[in-house]
Short mmCIF file of N, CA, C and O in Angstrom, two decimals:
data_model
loop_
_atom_site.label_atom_id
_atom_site.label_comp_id
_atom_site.label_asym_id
_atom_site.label_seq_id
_atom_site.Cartn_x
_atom_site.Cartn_y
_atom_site.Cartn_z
N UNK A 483 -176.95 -69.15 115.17
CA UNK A 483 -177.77 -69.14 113.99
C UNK A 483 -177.23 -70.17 113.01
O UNK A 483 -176.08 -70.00 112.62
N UNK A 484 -178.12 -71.53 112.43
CA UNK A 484 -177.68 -71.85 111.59
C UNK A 484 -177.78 -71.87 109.72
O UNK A 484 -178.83 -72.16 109.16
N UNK A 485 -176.93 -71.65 109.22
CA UNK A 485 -177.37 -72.00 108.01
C UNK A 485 -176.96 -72.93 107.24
O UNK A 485 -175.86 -73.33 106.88
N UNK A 486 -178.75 -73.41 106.91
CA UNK A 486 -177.85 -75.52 105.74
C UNK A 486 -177.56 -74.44 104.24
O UNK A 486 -178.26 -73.75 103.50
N UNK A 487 -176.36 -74.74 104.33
CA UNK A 487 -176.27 -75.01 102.64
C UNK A 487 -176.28 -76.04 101.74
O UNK A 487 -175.78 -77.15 101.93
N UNK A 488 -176.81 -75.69 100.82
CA UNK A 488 -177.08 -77.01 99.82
C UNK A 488 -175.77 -76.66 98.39
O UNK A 488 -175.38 -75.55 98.05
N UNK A 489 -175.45 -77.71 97.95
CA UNK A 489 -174.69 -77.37 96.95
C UNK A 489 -175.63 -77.05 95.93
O UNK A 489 -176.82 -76.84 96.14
N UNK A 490 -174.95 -77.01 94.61
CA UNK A 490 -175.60 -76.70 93.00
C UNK A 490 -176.56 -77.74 92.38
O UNK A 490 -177.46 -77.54 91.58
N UNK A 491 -176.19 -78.77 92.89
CA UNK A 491 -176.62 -80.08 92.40
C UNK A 491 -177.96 -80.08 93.19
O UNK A 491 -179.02 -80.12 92.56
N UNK A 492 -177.95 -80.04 94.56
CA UNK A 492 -178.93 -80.56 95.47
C UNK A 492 -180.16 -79.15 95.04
O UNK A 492 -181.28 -79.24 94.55
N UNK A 493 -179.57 -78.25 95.36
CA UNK A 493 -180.25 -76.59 94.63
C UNK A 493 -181.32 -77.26 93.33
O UNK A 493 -182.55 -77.38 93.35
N UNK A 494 -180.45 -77.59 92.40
CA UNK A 494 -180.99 -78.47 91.36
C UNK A 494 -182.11 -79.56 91.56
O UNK A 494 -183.03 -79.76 90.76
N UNK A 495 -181.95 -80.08 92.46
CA UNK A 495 -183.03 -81.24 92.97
C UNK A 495 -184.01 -80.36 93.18
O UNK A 495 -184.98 -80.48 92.44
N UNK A 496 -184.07 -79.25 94.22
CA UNK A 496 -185.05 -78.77 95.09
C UNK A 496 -185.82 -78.00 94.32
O UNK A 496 -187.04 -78.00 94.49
N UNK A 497 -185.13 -77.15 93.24
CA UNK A 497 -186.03 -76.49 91.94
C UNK A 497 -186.66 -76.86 91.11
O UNK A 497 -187.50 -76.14 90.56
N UNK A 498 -186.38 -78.30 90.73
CA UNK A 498 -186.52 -79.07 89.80
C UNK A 498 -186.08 -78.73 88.49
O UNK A 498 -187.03 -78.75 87.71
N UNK A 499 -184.74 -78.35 87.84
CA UNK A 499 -184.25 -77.69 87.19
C UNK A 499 -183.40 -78.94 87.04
O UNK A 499 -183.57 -80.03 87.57
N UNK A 500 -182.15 -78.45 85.97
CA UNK A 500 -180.75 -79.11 85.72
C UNK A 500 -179.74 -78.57 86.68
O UNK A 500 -180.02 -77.78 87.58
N UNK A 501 -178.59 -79.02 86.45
CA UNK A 501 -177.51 -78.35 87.26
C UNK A 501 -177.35 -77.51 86.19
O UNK A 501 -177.18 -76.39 86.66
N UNK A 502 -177.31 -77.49 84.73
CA UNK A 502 -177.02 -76.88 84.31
C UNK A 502 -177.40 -75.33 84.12
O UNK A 502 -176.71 -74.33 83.96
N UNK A 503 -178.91 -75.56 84.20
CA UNK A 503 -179.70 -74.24 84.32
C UNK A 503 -179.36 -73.92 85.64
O UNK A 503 -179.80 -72.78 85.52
N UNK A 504 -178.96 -73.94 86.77
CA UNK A 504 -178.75 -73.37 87.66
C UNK A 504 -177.30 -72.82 87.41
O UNK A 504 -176.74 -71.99 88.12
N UNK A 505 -176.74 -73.45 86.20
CA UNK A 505 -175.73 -72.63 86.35
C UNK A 505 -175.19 -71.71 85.41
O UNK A 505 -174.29 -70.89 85.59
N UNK A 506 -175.66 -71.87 84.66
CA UNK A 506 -176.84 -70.42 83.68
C UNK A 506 -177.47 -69.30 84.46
O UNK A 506 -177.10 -68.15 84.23
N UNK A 507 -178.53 -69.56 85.51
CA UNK A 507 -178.76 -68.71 86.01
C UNK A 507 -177.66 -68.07 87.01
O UNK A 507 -178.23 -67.07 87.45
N UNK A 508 -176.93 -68.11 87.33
CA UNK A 508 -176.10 -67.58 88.22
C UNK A 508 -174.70 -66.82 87.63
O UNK A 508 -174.03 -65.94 88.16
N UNK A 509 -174.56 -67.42 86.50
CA UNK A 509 -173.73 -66.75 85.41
C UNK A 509 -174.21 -65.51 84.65
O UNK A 509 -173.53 -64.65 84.09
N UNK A 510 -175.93 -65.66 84.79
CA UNK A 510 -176.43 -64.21 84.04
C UNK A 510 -177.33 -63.39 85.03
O UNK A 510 -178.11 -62.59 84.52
N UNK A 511 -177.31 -63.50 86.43
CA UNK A 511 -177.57 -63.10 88.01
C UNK A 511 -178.93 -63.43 87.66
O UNK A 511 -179.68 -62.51 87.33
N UNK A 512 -179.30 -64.49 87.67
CA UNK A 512 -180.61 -65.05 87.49
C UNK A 512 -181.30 -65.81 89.03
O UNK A 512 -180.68 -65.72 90.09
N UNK A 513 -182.22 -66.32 88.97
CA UNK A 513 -182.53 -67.43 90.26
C UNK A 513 -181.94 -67.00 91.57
O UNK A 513 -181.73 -65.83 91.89
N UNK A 514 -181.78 -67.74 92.09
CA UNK A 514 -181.65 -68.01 93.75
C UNK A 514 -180.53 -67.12 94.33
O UNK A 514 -179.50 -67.78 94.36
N UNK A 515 -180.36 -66.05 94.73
CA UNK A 515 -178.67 -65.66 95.34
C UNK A 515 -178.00 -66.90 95.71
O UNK A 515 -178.55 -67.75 96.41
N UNK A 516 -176.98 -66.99 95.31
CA UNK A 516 -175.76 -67.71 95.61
C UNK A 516 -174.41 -67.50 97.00
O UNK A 516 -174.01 -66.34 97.14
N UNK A 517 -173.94 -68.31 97.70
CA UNK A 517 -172.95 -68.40 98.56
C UNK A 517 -171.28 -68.65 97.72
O UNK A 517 -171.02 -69.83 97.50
N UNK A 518 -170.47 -67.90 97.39
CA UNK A 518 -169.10 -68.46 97.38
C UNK A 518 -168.11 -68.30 98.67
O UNK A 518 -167.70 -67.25 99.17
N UNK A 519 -167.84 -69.64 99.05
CA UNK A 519 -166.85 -69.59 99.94
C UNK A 519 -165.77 -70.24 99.14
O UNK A 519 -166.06 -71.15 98.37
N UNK A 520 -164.31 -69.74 99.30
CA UNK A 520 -163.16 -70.18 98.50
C UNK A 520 -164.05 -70.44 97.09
O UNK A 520 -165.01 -69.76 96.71
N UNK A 521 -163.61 -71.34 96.58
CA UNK A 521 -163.76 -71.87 95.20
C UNK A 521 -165.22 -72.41 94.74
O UNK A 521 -165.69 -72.60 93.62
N UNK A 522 -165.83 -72.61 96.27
CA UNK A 522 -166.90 -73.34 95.96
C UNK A 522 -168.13 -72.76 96.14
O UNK A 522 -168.14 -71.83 96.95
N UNK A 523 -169.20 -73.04 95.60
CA UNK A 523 -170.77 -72.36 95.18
C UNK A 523 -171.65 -73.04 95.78
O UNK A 523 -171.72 -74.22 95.42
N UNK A 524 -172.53 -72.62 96.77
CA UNK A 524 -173.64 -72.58 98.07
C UNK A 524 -175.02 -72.50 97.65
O UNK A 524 -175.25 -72.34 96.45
N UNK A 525 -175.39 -72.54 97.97
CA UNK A 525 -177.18 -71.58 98.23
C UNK A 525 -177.68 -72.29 99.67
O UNK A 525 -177.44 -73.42 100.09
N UNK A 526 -178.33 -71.37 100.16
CA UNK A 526 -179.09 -71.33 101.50
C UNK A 526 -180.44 -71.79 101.02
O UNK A 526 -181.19 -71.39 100.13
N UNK A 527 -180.52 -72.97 102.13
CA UNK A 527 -182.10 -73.16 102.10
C UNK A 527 -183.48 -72.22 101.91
O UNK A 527 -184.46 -72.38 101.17
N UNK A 528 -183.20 -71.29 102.76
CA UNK A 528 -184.06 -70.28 103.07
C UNK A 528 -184.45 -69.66 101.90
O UNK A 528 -185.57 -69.47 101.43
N UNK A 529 -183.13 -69.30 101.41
CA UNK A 529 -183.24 -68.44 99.99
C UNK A 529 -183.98 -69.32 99.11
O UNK A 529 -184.82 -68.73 98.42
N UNK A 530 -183.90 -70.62 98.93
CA UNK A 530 -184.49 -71.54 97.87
C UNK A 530 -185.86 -71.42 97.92
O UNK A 530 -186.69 -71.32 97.01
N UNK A 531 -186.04 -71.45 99.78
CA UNK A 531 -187.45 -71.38 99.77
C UNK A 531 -188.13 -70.14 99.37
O UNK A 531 -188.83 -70.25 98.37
N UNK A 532 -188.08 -69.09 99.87
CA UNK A 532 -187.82 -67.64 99.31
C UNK A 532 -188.42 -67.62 97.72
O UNK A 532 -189.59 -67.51 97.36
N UNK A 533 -187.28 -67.75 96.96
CA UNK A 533 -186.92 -68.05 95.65
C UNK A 533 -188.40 -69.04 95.07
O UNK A 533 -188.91 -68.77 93.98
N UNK A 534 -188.92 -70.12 95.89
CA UNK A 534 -190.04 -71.00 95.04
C UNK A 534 -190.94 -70.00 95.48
O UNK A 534 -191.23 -69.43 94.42
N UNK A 535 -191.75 -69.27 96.67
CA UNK A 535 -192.21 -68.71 97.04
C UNK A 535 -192.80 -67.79 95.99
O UNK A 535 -193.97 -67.81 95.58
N UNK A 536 -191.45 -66.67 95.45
CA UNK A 536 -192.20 -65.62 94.78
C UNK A 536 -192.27 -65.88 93.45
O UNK A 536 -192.68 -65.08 92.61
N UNK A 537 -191.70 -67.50 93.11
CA UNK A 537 -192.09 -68.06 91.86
C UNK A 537 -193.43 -68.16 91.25
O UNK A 537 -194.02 -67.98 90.18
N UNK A 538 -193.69 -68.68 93.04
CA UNK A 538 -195.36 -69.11 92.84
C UNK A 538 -196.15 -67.73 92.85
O UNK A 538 -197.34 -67.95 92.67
N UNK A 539 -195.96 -66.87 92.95
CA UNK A 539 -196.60 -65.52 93.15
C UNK A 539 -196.69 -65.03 92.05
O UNK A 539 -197.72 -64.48 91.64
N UNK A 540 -195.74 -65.15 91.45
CA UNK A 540 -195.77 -64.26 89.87
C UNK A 540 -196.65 -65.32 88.74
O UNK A 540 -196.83 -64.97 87.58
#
């Protein structure tokens, strides 16, 4: 099974957001579930897609 992770930045591209608001949202459990491995912060494609999905729904 694979999974792409995208970093914060690229996350950022794909939402069309800032890095910064993505990192706002994740500081106040907002947006996309997040991946931490060691030190560093993930998100799964899937989830992004997911995530625009029930954007567009609401």
């Amino acid at each position: 099974m694979k999974h792409d992770l995208v970093s914060p930045a690229e996350a950022a591209q794909i939402l069309k957001v800032s890095p910064r608001t993505i990192e706002r949202w994740r500081t106040l459990s907002l947006g996309p579930p997040h991946v931490r491995l060691g030190r560093r912060v993930w998100y799964r494609r899937e989830r992004l897609d997911e995530y625009i999905m029930v954007q567009e729904q609401s």
